[in-house]
mmCIF file of C-alpha atoms in Angstrom:
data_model
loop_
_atom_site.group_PDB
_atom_site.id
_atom_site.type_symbol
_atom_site.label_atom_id
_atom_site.label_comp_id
_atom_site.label_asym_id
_atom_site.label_seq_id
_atom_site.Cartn_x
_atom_site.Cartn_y
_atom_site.Cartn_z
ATOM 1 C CA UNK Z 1 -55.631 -36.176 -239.147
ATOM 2 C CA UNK Z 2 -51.901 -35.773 -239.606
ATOM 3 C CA UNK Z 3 -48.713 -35.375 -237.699
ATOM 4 C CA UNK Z 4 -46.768 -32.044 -239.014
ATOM 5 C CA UNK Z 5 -43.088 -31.677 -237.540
ATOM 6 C CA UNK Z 6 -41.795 -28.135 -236.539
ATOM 7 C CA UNK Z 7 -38.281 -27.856 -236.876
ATOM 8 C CA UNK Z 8 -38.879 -24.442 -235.551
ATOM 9 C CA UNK Z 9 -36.884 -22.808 -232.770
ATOM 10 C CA UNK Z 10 -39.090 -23.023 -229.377
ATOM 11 C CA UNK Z 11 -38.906 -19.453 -229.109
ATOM 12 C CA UNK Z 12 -39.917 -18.945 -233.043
ATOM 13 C CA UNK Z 13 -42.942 -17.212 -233.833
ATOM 14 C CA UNK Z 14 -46.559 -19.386 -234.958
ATOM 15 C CA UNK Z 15 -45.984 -16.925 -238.081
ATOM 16 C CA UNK Z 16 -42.400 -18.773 -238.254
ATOM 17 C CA UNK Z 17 -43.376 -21.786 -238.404
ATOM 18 C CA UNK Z 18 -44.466 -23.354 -241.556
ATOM 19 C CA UNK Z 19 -46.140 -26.390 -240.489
ATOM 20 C CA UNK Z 20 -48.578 -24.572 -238.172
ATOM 21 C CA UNK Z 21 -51.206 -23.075 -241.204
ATOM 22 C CA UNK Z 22 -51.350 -27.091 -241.768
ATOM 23 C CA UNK Z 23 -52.286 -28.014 -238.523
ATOM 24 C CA UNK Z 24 -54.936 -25.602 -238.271
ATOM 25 C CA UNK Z 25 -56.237 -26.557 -241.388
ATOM 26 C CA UNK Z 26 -56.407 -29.867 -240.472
ATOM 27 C CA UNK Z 27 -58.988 -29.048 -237.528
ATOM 28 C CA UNK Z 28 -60.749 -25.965 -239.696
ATOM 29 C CA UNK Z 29 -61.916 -28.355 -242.935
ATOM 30 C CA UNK Z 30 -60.079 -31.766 -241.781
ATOM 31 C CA UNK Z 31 -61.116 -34.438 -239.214
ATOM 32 C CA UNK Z 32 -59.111 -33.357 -236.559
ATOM 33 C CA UNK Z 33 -60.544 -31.627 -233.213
ATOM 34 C CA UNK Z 34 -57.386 -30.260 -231.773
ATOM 35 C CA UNK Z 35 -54.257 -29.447 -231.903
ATOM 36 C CA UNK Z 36 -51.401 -30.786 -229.738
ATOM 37 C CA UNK Z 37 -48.161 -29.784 -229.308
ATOM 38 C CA UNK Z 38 -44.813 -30.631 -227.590
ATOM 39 C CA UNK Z 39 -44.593 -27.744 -225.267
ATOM 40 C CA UNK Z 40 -47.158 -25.022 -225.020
ATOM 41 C CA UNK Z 41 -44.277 -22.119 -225.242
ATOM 42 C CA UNK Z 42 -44.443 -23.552 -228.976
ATOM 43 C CA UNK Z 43 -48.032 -22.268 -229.813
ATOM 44 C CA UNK Z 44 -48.574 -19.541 -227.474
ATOM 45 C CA UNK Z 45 -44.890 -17.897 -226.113
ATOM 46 C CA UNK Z 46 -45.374 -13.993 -228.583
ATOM 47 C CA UNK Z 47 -48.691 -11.959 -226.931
ATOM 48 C CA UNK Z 48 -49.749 -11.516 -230.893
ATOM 49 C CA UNK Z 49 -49.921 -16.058 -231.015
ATOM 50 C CA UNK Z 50 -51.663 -15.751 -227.456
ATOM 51 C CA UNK Z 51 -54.226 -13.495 -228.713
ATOM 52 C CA UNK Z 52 -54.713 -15.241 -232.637
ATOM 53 C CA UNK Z 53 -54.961 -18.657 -230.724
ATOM 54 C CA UNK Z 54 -57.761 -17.706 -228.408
ATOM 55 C CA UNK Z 55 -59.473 -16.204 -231.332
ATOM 56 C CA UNK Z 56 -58.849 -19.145 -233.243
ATOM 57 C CA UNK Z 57 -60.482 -21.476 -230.352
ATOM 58 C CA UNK Z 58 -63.010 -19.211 -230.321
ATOM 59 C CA UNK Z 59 -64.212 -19.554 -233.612
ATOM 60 C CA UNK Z 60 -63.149 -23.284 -234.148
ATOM 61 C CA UNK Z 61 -63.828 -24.741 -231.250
ATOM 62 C CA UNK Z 62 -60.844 -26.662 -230.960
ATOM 63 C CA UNK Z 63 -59.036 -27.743 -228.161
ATOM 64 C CA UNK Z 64 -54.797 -27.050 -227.988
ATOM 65 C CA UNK Z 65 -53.231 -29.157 -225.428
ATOM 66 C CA UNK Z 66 -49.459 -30.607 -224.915
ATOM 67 C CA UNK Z 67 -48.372 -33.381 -222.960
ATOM 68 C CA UNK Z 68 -47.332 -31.146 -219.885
ATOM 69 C CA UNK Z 69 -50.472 -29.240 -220.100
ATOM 70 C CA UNK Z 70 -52.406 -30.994 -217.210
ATOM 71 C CA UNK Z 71 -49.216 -31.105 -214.671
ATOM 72 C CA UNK Z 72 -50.109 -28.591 -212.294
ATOM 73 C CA UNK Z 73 -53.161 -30.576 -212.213
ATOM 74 C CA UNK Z 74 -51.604 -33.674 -210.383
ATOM 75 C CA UNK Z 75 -53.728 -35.493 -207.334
ATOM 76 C CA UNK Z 76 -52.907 -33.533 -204.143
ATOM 77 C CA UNK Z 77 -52.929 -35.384 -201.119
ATOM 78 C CA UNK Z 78 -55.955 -35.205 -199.203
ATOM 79 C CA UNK Z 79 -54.691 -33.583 -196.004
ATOM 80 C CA UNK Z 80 -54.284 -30.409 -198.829
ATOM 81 C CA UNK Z 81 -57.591 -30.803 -200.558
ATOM 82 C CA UNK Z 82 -59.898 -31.053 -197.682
ATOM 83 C CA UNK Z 83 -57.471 -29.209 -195.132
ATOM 84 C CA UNK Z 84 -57.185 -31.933 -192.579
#
């Protein structure tokens, strides 16, 4: 496993990013099982990374998550989940 540090605009490109070929080694022939990233804008913002990164998942496997990933997610109350 290893920790790779993007100094990378947000907005930047997977193909701008040099750490990123690392990373996915890491899970492709290392121990690692996933990736995870600060922000999911940062693997995923350009339609070309969308589209390469469900490929790559595809193939791989691998899970991509980032700390804010599961947020929408939160416990509802229960008056909302069973409409009481």
């Amino acid at each position: 496993m290893g920790t790779f540090i993007d100094r990378a605009s947000v907005l930047s490109s997977r193909a701008d990013r040099p750490e990123w070929p690392k990373a996915l080694a890491a899970v492709e022939v290392g121990p690692a099982r996933g990736i995870v990233a600060p922000s999911m804008v940062m693997v995923r913002f350009h339609p070309e990374d969308r589209d390469s990164l469900a490929a790559w998942q595809a193939t791989t496997g691998a899970f991509v998550s980032t700390p804010g990933t599961l947020s929408e997610f939160r416990r509802r109350p229960a008056e909302t989940v069973t409409g009481r």
